[in-house]
Tab-separated table of C-alpha atoms and ligand atoms in Angstrom:
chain	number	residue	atom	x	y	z
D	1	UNK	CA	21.014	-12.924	5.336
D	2	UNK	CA	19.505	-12.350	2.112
D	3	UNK	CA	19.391	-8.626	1.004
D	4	UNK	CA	15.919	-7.386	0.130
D	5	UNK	CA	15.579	-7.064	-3.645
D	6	UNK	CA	16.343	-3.377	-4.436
D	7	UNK	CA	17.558	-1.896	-7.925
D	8	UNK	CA	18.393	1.807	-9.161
D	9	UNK	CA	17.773	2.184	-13.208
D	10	UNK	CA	20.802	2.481	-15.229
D	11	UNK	CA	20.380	6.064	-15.547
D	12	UNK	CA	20.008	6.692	-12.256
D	13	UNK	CA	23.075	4.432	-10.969
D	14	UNK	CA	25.529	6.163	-13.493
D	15	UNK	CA	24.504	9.743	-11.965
D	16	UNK	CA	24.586	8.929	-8.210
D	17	UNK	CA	27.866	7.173	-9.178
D	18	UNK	CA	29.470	10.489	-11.131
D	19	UNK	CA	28.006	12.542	-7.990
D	20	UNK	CA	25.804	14.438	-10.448
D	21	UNK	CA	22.623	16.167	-9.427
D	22	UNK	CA	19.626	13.985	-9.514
D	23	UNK	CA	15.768	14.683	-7.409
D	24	UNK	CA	13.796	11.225	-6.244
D	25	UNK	CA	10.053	11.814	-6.907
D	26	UNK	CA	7.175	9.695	-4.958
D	27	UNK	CA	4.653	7.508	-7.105
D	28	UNK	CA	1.600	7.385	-5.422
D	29	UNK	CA	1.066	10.960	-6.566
D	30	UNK	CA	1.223	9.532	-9.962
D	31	UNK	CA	-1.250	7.076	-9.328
D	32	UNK	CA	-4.941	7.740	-9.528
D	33	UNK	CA	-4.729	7.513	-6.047
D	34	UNK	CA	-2.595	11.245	-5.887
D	35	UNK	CA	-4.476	12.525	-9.379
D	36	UNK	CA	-7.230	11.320	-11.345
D	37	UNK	CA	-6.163	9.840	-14.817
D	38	UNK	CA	-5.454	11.478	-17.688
D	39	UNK	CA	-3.724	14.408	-14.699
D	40	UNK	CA	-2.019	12.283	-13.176
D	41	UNK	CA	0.395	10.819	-16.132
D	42	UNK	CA	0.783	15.002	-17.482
D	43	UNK	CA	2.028	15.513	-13.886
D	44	UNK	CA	5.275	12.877	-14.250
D	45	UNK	CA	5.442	14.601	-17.819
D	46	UNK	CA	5.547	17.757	-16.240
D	47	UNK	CA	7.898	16.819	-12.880
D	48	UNK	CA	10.591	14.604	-14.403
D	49	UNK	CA	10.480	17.510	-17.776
D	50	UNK	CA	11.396	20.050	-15.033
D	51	UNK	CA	14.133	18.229	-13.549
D	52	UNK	CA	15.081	17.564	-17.028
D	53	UNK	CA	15.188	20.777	-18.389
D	54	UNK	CA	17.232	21.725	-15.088
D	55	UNK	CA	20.026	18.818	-15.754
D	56	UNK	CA	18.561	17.110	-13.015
D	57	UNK	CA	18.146	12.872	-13.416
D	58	UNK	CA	14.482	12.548	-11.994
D	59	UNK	CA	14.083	9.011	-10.356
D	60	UNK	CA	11.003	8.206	-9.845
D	61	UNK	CA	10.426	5.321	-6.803
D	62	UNK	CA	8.539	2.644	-6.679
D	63	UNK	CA	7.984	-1.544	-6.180
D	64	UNK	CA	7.447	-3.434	-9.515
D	65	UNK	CA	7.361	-7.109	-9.231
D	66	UNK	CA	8.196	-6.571	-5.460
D	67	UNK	CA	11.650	-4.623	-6.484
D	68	UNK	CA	12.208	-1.701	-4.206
D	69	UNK	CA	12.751	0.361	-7.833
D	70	UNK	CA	14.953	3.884	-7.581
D	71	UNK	CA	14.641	5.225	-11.173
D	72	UNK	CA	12.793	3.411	-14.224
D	73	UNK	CA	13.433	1.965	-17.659
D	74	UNK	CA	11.985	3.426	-20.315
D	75	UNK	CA	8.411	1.669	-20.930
D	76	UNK	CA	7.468	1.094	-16.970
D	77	UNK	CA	5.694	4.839	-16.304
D	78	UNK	CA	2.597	3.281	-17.687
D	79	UNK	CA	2.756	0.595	-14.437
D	80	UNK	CA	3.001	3.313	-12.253
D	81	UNK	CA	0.394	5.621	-13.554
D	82	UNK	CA	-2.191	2.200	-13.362
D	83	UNK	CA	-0.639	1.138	-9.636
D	84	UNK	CA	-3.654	1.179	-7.310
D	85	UNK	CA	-1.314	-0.337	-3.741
D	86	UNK	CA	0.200	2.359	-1.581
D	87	UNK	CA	3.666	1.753	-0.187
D	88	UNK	CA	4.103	3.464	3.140
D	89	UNK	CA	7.917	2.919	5.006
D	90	UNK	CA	6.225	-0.171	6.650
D	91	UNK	CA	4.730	-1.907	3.637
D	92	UNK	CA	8.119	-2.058	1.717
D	93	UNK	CA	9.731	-4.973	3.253
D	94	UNK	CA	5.840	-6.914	2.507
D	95	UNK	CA	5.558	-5.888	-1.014
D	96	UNK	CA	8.869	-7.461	-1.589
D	97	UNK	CA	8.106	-10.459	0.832
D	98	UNK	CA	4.971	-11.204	-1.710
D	99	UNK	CA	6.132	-9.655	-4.651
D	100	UNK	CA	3.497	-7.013	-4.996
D	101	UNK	CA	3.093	-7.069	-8.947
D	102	UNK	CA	2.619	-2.737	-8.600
D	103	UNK	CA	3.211	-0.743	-5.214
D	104	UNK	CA	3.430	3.161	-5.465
D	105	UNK	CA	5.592	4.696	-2.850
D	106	UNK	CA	4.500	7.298	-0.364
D	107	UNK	CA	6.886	9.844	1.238
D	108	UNK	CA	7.490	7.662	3.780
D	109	UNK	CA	8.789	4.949	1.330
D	110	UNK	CA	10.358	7.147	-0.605
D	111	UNK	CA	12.839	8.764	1.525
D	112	UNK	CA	13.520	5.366	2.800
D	113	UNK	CA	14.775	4.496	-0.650
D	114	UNK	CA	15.935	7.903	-2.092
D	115	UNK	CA	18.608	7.089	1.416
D	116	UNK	CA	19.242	3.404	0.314
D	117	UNK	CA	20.270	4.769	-2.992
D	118	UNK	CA	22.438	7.778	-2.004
D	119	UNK	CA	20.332	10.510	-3.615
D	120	UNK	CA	19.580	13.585	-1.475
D	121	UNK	CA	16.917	15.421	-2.576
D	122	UNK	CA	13.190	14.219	-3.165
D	123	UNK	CA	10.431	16.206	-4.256
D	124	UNK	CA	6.504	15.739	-4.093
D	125	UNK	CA	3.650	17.823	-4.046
D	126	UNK	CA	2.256	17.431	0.086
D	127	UNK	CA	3.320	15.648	2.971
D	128	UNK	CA	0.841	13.431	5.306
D	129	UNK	CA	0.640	14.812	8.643
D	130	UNK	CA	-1.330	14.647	11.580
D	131	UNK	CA	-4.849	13.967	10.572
D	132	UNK	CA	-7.804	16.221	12.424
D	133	UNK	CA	-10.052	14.571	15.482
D	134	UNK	CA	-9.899	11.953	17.845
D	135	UNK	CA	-8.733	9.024	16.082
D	136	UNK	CA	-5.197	9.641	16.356
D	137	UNK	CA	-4.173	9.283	12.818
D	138	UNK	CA	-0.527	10.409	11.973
D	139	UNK	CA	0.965	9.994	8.722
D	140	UNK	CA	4.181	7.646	9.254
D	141	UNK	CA	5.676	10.068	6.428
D	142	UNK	CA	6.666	12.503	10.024
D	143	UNK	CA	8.435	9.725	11.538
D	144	UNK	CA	10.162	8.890	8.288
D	145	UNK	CA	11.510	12.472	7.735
D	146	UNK	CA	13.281	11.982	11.455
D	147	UNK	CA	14.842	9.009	10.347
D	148	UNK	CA	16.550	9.592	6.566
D	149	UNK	CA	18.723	12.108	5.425
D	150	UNK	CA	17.045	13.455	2.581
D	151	UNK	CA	15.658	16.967	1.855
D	152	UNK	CA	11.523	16.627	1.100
D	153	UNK	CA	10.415	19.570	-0.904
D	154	UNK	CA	6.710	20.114	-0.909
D	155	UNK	CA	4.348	22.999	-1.051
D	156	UNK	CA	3.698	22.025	3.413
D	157	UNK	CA	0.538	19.723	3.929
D	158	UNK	CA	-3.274	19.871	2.843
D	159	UNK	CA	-5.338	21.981	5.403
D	160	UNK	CA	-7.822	18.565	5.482
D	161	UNK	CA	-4.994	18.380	8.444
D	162	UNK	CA	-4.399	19.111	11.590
D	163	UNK	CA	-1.631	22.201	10.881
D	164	UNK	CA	-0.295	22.755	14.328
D	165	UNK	CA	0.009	19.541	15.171
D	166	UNK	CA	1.423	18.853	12.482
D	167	UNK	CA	4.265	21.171	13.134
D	168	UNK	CA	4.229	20.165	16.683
D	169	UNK	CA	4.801	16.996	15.913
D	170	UNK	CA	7.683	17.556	13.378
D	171	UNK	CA	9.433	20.238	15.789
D	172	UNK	CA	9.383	16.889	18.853
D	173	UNK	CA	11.250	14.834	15.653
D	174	UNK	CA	13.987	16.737	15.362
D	175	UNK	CA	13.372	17.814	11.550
D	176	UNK	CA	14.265	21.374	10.553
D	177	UNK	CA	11.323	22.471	8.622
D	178	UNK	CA	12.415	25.378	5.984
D	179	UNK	CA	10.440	28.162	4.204
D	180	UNK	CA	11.335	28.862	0.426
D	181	UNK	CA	11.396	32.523	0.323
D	182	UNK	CA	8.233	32.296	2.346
D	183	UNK	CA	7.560	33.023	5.738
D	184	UNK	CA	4.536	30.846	6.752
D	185	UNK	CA	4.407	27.218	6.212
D	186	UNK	CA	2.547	26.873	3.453
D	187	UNK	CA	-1.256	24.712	3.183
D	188	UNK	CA	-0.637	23.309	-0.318
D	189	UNK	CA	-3.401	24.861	-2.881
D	190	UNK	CA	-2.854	28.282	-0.929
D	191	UNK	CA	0.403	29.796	-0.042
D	192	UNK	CA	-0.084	30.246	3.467
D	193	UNK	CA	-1.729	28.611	6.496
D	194	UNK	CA	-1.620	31.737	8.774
D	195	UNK	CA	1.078	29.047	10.904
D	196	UNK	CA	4.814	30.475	10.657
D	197	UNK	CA	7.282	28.574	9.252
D	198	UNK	CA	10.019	27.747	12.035
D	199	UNK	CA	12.758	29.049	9.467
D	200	UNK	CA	13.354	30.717	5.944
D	201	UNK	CA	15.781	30.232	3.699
D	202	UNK	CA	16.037	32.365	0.827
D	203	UNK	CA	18.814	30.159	-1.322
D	204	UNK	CA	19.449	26.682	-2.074
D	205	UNK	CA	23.196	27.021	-1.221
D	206	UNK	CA	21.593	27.553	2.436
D	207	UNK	CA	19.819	24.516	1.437
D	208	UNK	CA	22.251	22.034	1.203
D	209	UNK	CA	24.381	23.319	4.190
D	210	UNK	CA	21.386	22.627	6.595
D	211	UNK	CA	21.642	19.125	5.182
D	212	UNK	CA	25.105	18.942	5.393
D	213	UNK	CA	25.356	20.079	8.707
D	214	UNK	CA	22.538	17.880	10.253
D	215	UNK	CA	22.899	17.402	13.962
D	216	UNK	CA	21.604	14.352	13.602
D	217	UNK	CA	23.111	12.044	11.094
D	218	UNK	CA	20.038	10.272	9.628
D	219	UNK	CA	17.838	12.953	10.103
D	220	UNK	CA	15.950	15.167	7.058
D	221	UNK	CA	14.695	18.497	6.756
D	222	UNK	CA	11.492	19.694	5.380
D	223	UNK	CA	11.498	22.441	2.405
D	224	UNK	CA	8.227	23.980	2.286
D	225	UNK	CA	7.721	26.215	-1.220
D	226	UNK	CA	4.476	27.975	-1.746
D	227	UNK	CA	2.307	27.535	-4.651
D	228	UNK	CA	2.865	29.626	-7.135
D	229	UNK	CA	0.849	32.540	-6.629
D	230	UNK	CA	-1.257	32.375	-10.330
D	231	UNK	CA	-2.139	29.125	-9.393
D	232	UNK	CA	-3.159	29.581	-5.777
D	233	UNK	CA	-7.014	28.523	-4.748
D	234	UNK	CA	-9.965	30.768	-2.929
D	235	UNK	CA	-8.883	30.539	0.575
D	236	UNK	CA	-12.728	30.360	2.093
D	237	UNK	CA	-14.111	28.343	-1.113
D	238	UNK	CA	-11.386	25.872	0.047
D	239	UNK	CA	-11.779	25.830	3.403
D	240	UNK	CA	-15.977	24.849	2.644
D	241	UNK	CA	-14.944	22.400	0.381
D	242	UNK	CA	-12.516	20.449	2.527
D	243	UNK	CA	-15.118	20.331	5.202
D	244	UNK	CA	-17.477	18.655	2.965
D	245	UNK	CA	-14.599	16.207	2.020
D	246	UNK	CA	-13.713	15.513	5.576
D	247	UNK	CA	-17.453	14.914	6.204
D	248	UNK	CA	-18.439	12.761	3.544
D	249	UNK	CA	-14.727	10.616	4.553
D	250	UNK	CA	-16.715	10.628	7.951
D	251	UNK	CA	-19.906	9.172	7.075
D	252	UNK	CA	-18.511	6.705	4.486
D	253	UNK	CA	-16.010	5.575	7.860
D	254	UNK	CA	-12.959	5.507	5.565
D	255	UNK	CA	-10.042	4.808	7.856
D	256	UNK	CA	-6.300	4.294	7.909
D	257	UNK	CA	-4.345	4.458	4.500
D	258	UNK	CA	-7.735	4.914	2.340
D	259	UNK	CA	-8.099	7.941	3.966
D	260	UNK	CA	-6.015	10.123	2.274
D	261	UNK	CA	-7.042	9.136	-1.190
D	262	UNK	CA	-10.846	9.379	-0.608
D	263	UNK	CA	-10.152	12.903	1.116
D	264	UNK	CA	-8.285	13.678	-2.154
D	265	UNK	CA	-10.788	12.355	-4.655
D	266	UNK	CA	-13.846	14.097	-2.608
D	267	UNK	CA	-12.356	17.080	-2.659
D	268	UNK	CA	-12.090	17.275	-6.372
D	269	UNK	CA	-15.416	16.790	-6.950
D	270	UNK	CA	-16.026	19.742	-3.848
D	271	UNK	CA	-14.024	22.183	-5.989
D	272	UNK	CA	-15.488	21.168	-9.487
D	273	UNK	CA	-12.061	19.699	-10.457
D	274	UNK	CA	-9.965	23.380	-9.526
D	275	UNK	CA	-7.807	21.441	-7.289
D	276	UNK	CA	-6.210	19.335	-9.955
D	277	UNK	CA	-4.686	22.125	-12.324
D	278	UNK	CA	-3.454	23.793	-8.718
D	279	UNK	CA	-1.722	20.138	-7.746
D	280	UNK	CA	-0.190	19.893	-11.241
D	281	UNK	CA	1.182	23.649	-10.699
D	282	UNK	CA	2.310	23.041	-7.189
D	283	UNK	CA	4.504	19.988	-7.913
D	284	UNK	CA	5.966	21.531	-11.115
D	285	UNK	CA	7.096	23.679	-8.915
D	286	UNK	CA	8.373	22.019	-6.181
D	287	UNK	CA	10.387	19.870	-9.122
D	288	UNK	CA	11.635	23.090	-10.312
D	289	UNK	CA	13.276	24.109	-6.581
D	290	UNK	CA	14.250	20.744	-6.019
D	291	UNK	CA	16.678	20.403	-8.782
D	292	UNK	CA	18.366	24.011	-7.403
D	293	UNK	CA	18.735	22.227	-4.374
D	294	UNK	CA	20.005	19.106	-5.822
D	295	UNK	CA	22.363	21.156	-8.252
D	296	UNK	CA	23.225	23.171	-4.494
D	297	UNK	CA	24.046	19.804	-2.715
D	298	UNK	CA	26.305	18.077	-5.561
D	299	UNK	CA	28.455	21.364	-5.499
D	300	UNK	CA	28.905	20.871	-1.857
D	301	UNK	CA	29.576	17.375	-2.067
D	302	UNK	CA	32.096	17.906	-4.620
D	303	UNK	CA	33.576	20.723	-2.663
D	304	UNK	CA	34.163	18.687	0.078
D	305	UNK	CA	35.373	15.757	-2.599
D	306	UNK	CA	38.590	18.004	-3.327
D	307	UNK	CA	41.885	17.133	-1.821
Q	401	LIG	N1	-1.021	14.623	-0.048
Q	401	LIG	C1	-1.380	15.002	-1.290
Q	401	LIG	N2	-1.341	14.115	-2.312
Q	401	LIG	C2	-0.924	12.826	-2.127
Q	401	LIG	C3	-0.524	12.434	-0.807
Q	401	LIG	C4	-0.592	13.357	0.192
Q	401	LIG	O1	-1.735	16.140	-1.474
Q	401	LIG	O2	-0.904	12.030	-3.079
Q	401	LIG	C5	-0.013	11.031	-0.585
Q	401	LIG	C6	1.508	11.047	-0.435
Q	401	LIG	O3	2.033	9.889	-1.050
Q	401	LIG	C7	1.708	10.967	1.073
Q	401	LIG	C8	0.557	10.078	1.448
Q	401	LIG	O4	2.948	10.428	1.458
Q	401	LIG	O5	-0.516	10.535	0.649
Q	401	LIG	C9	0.210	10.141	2.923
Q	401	LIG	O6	-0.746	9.150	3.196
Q	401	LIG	P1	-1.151	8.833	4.720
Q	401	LIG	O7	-1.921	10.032	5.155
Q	401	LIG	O8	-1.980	7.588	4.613
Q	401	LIG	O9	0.131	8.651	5.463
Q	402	LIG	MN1	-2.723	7.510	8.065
């Protein structure tokens, strides 16, 4: 058996190795698929900067020349930032099978590969989820979060979703989903989607030890972190605006992975480009509480490291 072709940067490898504290971060945000150019390369500024400024190595995941990637080399953001295939957890093993020249990882792929590489803690801005209506669309980013033992921080889902079910479907999966100091679970460019969150947590100490302790062994948890509150959108301007996205997805019969991305671009345009700067805030954020977390988890693991 041949292993599929799968490489860390050198950064990256020396931290995991030392046990030091280091936050995976998603591409397809990155791409103009997640944020229209020139947002979408001031949001990697602003996320792996964060992590940075927090000691935290950010490793940004993706497949270049059909390497499942963990971390990059100075030079390769530009790829990314240009990268117009999404990678869910099912396209990985094909993008390396054909050598996909560019493939920017979903959560789904993500976790996959922030497991493979031994890091803990990944951080985006929203999660897939269970898509509204009849046609039975679910992200495969739920099922992923069931099956890899990784902590996804994100500010909850986009309210172009179906919420409850959403929850539903995470509660069936076994994932512990986690409010930051926050008691609802949270709809991405507002801080709350009226839907409780199934548990707080007010530290990132608790954090780790719910990872730690997993009854499960390959199973995640979900940290869900409000946006911050300055940055938060018009609650009934948004909800107007997402049902105009939803619609025009409708009668333009986008389906399956394009879905997401036309949803995202449409509702841009709906909110005369307000729900950029709000995305850019959110996932600052998120990168911010993430490398807590990640500082939170290599404590533990060092903890339990000592004779
Ligand atoms: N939600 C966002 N921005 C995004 C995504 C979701 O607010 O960029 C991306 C993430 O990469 C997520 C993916 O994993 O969309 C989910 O796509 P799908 O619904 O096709 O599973
Ligand atoms: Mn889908």
């Amino acid at each position: 058996m041949s292993h599929p072709p799968f490489a860390l940067s050198e950064e990256v490898a020396a931290a995991v190795r030392d046990g030091d504290p280091v936050v995976a971060l998603e591409s397809t945000i990155f791409s103009t698929l997640g944020l229209p150019a020139p947002h979408n390369a001031e949001a990697l500024r602003r996320c792996t900067g964060t992590l940075r400024r927090a000691g935290v190595t950010p490793a940004v995941v993706a497949v270049l020349d059909g390497v499942w990637r963990v971390g990059l080399e100075p030079g390769e953001e530009e790829r990314v930032l240009t990268g117009e295939r999404k990678v869910a957890e099912r396209d990985l093993a094909v993008a390396a099978a054909q050598r996909w020249p560019v493939g920017v990882t979903t959560v789904s792929a993500t976790v996959a590969l922030a497991e493979r590489a031994g890091i803990a803690v990944f951080a985006t801005g929203g999660i897939g989820g269970v898509h509204r209506g009849a046609a039975g669309d679910v992200s495969a980013d739920l099922d992923a979060l069931a099956h890899h033992p990784v902590i996804t921080v994100c500010a909850g889902a986009k309210a172009f979703l179906d919420l409850p079910r959403t929850l539903e479907y995470l509660e069936t999966a076994g994932v512990p989903v986690l409010g930051w100091r926050h008691d609802d679970f949270p709809a991405f460019y507002v801080r709350s989607s009226g839907l409780p969150v199934p548990h707080r947590v007010d530290t990132a100490a608790e954090v780790a030890r719910v990872l730690a302790y997993r009854a499960r062994p390959a199973t995640g948890a979900l940290l869900t972190v409000p946006i911050p509150r300055e940055h938060e959108l018009d609650a009934a301007e948004l909800t107007a605006s997402m049902d105009a996205a939803l619609a025009a997805a409708d009668t333009a019969g986008v389906s399956g992975a394009a879905v997401t991305p036309y949803v995202l671009a449409r509702l841009e345009a709906e909110t005369d480009g307000a729900s950029v700067p709000a995305n850019l805030a959110l996932a600052e954020n998120n990168g911010a509480v993430a490398a807590e977390v990640a500082i939170a988890v290599a404590t533990i693991r060092r903890q339990a490291d000592d004779p």
